[in-house]
Coordinates of C-alpha atoms in Angstrom, one line a residue:
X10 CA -4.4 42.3 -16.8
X11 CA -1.5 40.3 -14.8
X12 CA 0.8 37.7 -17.2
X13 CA -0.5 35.1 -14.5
X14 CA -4.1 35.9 -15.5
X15 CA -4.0 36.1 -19.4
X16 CA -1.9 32.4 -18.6
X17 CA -4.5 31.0 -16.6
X18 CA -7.3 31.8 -18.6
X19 CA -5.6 30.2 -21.7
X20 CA -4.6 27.3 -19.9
X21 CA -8.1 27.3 -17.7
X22 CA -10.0 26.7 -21.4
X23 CA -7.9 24.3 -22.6
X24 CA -8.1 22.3 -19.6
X25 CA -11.8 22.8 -19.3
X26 CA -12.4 21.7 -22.8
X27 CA -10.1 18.5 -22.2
X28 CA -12.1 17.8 -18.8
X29 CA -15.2 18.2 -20.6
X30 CA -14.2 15.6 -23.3
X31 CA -12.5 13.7 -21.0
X32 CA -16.3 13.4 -19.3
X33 CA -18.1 12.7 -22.3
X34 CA -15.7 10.1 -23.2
X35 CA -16.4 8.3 -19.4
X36 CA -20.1 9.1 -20.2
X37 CA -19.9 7.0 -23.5
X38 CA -18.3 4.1 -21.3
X39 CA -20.4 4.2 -18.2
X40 CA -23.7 4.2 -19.7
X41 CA -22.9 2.5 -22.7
X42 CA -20.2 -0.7 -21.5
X43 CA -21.4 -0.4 -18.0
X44 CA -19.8 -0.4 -14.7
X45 CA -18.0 -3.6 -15.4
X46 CA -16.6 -2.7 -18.5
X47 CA -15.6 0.9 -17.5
X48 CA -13.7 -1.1 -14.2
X49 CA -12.0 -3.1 -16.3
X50 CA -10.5 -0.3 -18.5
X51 CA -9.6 1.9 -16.0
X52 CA -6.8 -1.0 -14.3
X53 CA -5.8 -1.3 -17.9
X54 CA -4.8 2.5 -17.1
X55 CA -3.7 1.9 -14.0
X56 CA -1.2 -0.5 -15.1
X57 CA 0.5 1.8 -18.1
X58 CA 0.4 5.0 -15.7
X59 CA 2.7 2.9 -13.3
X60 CA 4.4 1.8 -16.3
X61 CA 5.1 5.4 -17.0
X62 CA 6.2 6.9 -13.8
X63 CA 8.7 4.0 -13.4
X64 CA 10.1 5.5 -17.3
X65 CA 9.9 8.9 -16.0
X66 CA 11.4 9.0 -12.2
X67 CA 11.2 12.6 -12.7
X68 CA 12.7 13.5 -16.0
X69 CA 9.2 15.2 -16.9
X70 CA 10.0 18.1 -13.9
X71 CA 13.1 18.3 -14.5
X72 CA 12.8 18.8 -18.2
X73 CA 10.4 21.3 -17.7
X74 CA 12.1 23.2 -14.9
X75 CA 15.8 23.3 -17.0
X76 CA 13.9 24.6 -20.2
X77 CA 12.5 27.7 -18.3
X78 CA 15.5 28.7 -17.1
X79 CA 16.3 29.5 -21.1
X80 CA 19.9 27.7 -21.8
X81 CA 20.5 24.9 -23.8
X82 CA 17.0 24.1 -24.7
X83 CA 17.5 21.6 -27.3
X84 CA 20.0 20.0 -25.8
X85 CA 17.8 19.4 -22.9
X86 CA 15.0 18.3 -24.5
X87 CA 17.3 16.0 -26.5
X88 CA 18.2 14.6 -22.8
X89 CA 15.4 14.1 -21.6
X90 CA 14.0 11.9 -24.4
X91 CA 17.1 9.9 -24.2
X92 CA 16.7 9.6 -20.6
X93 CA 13.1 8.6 -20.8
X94 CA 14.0 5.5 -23.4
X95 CA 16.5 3.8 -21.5
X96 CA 14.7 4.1 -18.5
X97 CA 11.3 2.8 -21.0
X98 CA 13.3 -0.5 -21.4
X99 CA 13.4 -2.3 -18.4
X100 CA 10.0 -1.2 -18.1
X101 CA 9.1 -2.8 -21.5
X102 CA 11.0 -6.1 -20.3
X103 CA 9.2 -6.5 -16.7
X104 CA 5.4 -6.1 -18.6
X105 CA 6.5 -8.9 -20.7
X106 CA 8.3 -11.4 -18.0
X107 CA 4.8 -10.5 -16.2
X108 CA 2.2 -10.3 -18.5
X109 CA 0.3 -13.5 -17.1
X110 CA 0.1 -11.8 -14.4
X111 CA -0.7 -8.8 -15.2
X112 CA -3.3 -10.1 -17.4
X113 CA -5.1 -11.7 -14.3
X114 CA -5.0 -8.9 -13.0
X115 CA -6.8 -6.4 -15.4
X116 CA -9.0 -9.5 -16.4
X117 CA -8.3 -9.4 -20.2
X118 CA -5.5 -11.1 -22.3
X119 CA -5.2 -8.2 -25.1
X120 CA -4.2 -5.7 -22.8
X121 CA -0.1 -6.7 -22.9
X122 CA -0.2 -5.4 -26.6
X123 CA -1.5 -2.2 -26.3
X124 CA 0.3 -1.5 -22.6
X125 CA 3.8 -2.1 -24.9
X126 CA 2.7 0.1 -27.4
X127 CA 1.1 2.9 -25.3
X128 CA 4.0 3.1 -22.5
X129 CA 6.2 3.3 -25.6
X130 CA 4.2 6.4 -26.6
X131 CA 4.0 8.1 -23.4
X132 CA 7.6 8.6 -23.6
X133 CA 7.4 10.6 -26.6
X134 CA 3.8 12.5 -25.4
X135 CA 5.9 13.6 -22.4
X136 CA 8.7 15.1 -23.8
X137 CA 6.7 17.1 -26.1
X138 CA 4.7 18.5 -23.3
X139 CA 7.8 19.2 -21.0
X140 CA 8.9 21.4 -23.8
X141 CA 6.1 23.0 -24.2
X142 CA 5.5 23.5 -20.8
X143 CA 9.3 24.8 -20.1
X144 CA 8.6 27.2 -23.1
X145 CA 5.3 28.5 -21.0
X146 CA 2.7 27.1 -23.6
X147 CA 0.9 25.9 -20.8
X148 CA -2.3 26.2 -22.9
X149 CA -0.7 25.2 -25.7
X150 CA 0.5 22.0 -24.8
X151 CA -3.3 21.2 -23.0
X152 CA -4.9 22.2 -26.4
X153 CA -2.9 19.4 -28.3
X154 CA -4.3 16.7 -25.4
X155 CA -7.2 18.3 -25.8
X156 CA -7.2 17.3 -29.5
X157 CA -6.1 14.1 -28.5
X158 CA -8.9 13.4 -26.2
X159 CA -11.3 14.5 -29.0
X160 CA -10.0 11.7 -31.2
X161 CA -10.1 9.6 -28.5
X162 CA -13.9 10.0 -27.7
X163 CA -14.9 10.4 -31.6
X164 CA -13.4 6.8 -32.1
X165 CA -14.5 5.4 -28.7
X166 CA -17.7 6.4 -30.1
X167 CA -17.5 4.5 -33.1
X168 CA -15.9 1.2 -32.2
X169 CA -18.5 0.9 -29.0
X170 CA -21.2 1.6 -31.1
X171 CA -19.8 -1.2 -33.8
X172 CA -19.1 -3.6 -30.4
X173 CA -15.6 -3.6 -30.4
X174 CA -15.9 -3.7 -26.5
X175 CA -12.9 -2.9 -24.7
X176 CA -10.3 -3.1 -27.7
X177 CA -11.9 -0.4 -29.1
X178 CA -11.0 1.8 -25.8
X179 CA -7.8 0.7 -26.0
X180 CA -7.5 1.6 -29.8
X181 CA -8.8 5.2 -29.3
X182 CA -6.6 5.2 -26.3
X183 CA -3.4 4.7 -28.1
X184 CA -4.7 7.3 -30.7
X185 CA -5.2 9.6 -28.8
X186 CA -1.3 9.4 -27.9
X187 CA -0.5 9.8 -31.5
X188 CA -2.4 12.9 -32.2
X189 CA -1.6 14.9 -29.1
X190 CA 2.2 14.4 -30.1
X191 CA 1.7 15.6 -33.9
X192 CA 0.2 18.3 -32.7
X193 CA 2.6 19.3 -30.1
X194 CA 5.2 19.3 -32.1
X195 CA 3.7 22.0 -34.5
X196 CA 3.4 24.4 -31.0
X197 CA 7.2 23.3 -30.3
X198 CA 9.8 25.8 -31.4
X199 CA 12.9 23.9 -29.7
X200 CA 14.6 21.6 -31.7
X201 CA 16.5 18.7 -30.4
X202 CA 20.0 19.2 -29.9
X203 CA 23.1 16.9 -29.3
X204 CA 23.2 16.9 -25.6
X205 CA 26.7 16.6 -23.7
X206 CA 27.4 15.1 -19.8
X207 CA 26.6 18.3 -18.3
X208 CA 23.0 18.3 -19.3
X209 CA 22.2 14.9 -18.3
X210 CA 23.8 16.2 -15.0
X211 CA 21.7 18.8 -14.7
X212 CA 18.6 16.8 -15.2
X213 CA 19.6 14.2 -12.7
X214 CA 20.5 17.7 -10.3
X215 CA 16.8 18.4 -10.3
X216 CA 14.9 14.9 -10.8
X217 CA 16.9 13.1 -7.8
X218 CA 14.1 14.9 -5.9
X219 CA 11.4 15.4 -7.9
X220 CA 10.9 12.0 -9.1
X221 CA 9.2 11.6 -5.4
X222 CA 6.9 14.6 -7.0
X223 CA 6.1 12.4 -9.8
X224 CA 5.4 9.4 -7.9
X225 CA 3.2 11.8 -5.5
X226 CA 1.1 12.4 -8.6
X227 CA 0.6 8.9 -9.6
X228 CA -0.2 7.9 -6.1
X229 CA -2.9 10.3 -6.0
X230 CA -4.4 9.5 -8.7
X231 CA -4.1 5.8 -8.9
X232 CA -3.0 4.3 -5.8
X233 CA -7.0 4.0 -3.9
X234 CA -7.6 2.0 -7.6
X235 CA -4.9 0.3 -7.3
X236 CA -5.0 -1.6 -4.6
X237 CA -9.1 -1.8 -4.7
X238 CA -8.2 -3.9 -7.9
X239 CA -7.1 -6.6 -5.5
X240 CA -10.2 -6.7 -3.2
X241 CA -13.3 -5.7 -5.2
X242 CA -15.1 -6.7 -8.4
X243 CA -14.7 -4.6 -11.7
X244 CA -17.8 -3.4 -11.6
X245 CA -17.2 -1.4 -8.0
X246 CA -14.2 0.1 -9.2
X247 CA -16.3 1.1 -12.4
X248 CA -18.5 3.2 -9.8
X249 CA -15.7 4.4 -8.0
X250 CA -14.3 5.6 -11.4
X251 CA -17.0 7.9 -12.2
X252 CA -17.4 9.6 -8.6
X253 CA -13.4 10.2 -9.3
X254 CA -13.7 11.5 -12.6
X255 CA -17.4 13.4 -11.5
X256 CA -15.3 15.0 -8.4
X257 CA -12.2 16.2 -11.0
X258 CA -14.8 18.5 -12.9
X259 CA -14.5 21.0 -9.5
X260 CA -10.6 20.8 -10.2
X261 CA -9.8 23.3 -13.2
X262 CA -9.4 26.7 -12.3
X263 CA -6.4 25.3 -9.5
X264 CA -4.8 22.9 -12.1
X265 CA -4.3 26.2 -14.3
X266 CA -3.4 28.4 -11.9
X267 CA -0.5 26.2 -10.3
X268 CA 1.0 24.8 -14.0
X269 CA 1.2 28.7 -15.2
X270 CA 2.4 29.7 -11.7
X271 CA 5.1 27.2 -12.0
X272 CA 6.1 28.1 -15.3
X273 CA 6.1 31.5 -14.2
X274 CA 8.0 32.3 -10.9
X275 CA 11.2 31.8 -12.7
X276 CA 10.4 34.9 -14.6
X277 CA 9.2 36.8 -11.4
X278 CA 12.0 35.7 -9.4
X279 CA 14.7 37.3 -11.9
X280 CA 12.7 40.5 -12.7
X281 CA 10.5 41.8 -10.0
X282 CA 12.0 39.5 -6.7
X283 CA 10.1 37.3 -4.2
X284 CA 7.4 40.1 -3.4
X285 CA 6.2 39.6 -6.4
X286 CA 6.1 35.6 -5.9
X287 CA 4.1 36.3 -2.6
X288 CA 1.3 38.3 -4.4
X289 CA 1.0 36.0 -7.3
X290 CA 0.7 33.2 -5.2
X291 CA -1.7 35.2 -2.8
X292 CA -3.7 36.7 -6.1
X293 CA -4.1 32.9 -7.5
X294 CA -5.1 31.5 -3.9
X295 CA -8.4 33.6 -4.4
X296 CA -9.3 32.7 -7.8
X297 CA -8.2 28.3 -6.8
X298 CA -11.3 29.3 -4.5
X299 CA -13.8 30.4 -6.5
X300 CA -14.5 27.2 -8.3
X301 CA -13.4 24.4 -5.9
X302 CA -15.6 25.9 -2.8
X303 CA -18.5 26.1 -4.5
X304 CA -17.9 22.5 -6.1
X305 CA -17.8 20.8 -3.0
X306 CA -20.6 22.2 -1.6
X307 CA -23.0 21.8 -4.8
X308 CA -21.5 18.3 -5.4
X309 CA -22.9 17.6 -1.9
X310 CA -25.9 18.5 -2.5
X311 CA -26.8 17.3 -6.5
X312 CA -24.2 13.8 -6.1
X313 CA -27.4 11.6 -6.5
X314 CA -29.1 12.9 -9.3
X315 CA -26.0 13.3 -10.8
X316 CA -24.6 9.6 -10.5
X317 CA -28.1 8.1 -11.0
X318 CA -27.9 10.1 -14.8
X319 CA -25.5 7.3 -15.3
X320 CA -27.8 4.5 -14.3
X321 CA -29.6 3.8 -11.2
X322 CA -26.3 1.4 -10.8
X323 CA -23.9 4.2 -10.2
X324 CA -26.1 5.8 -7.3
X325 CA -24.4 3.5 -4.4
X326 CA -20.8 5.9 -5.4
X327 CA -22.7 8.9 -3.3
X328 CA -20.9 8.3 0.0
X329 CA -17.0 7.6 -2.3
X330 CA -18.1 10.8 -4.5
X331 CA -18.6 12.9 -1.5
X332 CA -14.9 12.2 0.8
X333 CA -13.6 12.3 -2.8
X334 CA -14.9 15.8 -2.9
X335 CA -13.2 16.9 0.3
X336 CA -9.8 15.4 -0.6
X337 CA -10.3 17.3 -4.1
X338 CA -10.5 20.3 -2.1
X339 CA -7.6 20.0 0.0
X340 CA -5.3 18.9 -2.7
X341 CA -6.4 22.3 -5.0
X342 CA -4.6 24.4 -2.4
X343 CA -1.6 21.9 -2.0
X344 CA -1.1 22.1 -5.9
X345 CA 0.0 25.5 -5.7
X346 CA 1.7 25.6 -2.5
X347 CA 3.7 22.6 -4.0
X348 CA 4.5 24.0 -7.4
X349 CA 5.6 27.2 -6.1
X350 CA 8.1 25.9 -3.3
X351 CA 9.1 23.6 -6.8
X352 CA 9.6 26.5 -8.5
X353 CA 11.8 28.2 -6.3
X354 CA 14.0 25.2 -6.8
X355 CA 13.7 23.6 -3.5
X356 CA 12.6 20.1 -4.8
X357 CA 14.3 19.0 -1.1
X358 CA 11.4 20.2 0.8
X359 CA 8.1 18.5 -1.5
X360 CA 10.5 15.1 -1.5
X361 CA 9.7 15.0 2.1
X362 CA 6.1 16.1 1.4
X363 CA 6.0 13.8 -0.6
X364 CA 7.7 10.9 0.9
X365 CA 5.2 10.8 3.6
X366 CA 1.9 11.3 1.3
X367 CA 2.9 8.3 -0.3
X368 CA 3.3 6.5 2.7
X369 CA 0.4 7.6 4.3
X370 CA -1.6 6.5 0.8
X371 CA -0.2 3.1 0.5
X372 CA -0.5 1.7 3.8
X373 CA -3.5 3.8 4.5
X374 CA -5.4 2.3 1.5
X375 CA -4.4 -1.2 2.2
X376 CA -5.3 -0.9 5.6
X377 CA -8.5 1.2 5.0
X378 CA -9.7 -0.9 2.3
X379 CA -8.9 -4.0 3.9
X380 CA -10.9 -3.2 7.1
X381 CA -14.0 -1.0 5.7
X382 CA -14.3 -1.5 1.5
X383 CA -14.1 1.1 -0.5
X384 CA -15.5 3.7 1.1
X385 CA -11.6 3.5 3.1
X386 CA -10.0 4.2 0.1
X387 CA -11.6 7.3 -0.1
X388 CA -11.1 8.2 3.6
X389 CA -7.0 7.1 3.1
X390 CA -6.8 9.2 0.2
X391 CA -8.1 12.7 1.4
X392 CA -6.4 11.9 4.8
X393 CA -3.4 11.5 3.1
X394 CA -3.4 14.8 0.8
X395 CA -5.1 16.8 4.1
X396 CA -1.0 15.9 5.4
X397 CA 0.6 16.8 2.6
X398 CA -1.3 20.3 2.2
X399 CA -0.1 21.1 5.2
X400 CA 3.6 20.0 5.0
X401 CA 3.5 22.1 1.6
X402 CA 2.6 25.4 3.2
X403 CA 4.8 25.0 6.0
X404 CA 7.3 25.0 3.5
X405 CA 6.4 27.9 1.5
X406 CA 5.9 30.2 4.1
X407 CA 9.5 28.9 5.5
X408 CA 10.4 30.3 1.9
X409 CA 8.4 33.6 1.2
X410 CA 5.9 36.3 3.2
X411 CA 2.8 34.8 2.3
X412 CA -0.5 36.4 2.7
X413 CA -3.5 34.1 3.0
X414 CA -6.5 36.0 0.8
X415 CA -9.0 34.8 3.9
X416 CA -11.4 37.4 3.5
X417 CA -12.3 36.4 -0.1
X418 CA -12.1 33.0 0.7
X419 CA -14.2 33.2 3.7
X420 CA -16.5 35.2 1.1
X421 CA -16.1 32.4 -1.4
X422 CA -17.3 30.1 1.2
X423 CA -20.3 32.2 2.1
X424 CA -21.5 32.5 -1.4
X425 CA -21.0 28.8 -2.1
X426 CA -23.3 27.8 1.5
X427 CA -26.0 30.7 0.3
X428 CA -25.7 28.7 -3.5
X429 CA -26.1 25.4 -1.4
X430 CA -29.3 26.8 0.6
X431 CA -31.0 27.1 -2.8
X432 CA -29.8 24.1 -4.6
X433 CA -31.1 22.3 -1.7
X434 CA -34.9 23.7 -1.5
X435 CA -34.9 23.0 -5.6
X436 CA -34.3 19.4 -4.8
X437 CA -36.5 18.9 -1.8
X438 CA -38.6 17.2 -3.9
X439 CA -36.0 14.1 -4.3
X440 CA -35.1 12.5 -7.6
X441 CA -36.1 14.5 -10.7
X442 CA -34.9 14.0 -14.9
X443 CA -31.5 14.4 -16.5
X444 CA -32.5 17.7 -18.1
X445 CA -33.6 19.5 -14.7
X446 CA -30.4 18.3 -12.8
X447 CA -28.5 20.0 -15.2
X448 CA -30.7 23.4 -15.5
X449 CA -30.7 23.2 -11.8
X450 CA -26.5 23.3 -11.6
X451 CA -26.3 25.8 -13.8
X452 CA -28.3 27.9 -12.1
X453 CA -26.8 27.6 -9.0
X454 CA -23.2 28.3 -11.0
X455 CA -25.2 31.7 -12.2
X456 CA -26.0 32.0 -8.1
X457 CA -23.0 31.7 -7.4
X458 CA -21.4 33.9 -10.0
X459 CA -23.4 36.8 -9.1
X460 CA -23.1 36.8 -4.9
X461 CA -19.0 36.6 -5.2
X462 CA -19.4 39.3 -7.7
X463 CA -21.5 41.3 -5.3
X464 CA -19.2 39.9 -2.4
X465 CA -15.4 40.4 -3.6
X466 CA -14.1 43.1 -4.9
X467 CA -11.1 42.0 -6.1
X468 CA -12.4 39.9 -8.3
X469 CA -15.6 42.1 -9.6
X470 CA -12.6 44.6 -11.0
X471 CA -10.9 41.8 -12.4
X472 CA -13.6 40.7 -14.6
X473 CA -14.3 44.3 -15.7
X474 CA -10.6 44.2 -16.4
X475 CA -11.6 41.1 -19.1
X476 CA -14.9 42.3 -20.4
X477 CA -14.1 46.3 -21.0
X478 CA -12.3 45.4 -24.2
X479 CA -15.1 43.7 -26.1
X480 CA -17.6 46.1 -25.2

């Protein structure tokens, strides 16, 4: 079995078990705060994620990259967290001087507390995780959020239940904070280390490019929310939230793939030579496939029943949850491409990428939301990330001899239509319970399973690769 599998399915469960809390805990606020609620809370979030990428600029990438290369790791780590707090200060100063503002805007006057005390805790949340991650404890570094989320959700729980409304999300929020970075730190074998001039140099070497990467990643994630928050009622950005965070669960297998890829090249480069890059990117192209293709196709076809499980309120999201689906598809590809070309240390190429996605998403969401409601802010963001897939491959096959897998993704494809077919005659009957939405998804998974089995042989000897040594 290949390092880059073992990684990946380590990293894959984590993640999955953090998406899967991460849903339950949007499942306790949708259904039980409502759309309003839910809307309201999620620009809390949008506020202290810019918060953090304007303390991060990134440090975070740069940390991680610096500590893989094996030198000086405390002192780098050291570096980075004293990077991170002077650049937190001005930060800390402007959501103060604001905070009227600010409060207008999220539409509740005890969020400036809690974004001064959760920004402050990002700083140290990052830091451990770029360690971990420049160590390679990819999974490692996931399980700790993963705890994190679980406190989160356990207290969110609680404090709805007891009608603490919205403090009581931002109180598990900033707990969940706290735990991930106790636990981290137990995973953490670097210990700080007095930095000197040349490691902040170093740092700075690496993040005056990819602090575009780490805008890029904010912008994707937040900028459509954003900038809705100035045109549309709470409750519509609650909606939009869910088909978001609905559309993320078809995300996993590519988010664990590219963060071990990226941790990984270094190691490849130095010991087996770009070949070897070329077929671990090639080898982890098929398996991005597997679960994103199918994804789309079944979240065209079970979107409704599976919004409307949230309330008949949430059902309107079908036509946002649906574009979001296609730019989830394009950006699974661009992760990789992007991390890899990262990883080779050419941060100068995905700064233009990235430069232009972020252009594209801005102006495009203003401009698309402005004209046509939210449905443009979906359109503007998968527009935008359908560009920068593109620019990202250019630029790694300007770098290494890559070889596009397309007859397993063309299989991939074929299975997840077939998988479609069915899940479509099941439904035919329109709306049906809860319980029978979710029996009829997982048997479309099992479909699914078994045809790219039957259809790819690269992967049917990889999973008798995994299962041989238990039976």
């Amino acid at each position: 079995m290949s390092k880059l599998v073992k990684s990946s399915i380590g990293s894959f469960a984590a993640q999955t078990g953090l998406s899967l809390v991460e849903f339950i805990g949007t499942m306790l606020v949708a259904t039980i705060g409502g759309p309003s609620m839910l809307g309201t809370y999620v620009l809390f979030v949008v506020v202290y994620d810019v918060g953090t990428l304007l303390s991060n600029l990134g440090v975070w990438e740069a940390t991680v990259k610096r500590i893989a290369e094996g030198d000086s790791r405390g002192e780098f780590l050291a570096a980075s967290f004293l990077t991170r707090g002077a650049l937190l200060v001005p930060v800390l100063l402007f959501l103060v001087v604001f905070q009227d503002s600010i409060v207008d805007y999220i539409g509740d006057p005890v969020a400036t507390p809690f974004l001064l005390a959760t920004v402050s805790m990002v700083v140290l949340v990052e830091t451990v995780s770029a360690g971990l991650h420049g160590e390679q404890m990819v999974a490692r570094s996931r399980s700790s959020a993963l705890v994190g989320s679980v406190g989160k959700v356990v207290i969110w729980g609680a404090l709805l239940w007891l009608g603490y409304g919205l403090v009581g999300l931002l109180v598990g929020l900033l707990a969940s904070k706290l735990l991930h970075v106790i636990v981290g730190v137990q995973f953490l074998s670097i210990r700080p280390r007095v930095p000197n001039r040349r490691h902040f140099q170093r740092l700075f070497q690496f993040s005056r490019y990819s602090w575009l990467g780490s805008m890029k990643k904010r912008a994707w994630i937040w900028t459509d929310t954003l900038v809705l928050g100035f045109f549309v009622a709470s409750g519509l950005i609650g909606v939009y939230e869910l088909s978001w965070r609905l559309s993320a669960a078809f995300f996993l297998i590519s988010m664990a793939v590219s963060s071990v890829l990226f941790a990984n090249v270094d190691q490849l480069l130095e010991s087996k030579g770009p070949d070897a890059v070329s077929r671990a990117v090639s080898e982890s192209l098929v398996y991005t496939g597997i679960l994103v293709i199918p994804g789309v196709v079944g979240g065209i076809v079970m979107a409704r029943p599976l919004l409307t499980a949230f309330g008949s309120e949430y059902a309107i999201g079908y036509p946002v949850f649906v574009v979001l689906l296609l730019a989830r598809l394009s950006h699974c590809y661009e992760n990789v491409f992007a991390k890899v070309v990262n990883a080779l240390d050419r941060p100068d190429l995905m700064f233009r990428a990235n430069g232009m996605f972020i252009l594209l998403n801005v102006v495009g969401n203003v401009v698309a939301i402005a004209t046509y409601g939210w449905i443009g802010a979906a359109v503007a963001t998968a527009v935008s990330m359908s560009v920068r897939t593109l620019m990202a491959y250019r630029y790694l096959t300007s770098l290494i001899d890559l070889t596009i897998p397309r007859r397993e993704i063309l299989l991939e494809t074929l299975a997840a239509l077939m998988m479609g077919a069915v899940l479509l005659w099941v439904t035919r009957g329109g709306p049906t319970s809860t319980l029978w939405t979710v029996l009829t998804i997982g048997g479309g998974a099992t479909l699914y399973g078994i045809l790219v089995l039957a259809f790819i042989g690269r992967v049917r000897t990889r999973v008798r690769s995994l299962v041989t040594p238990f039976i």
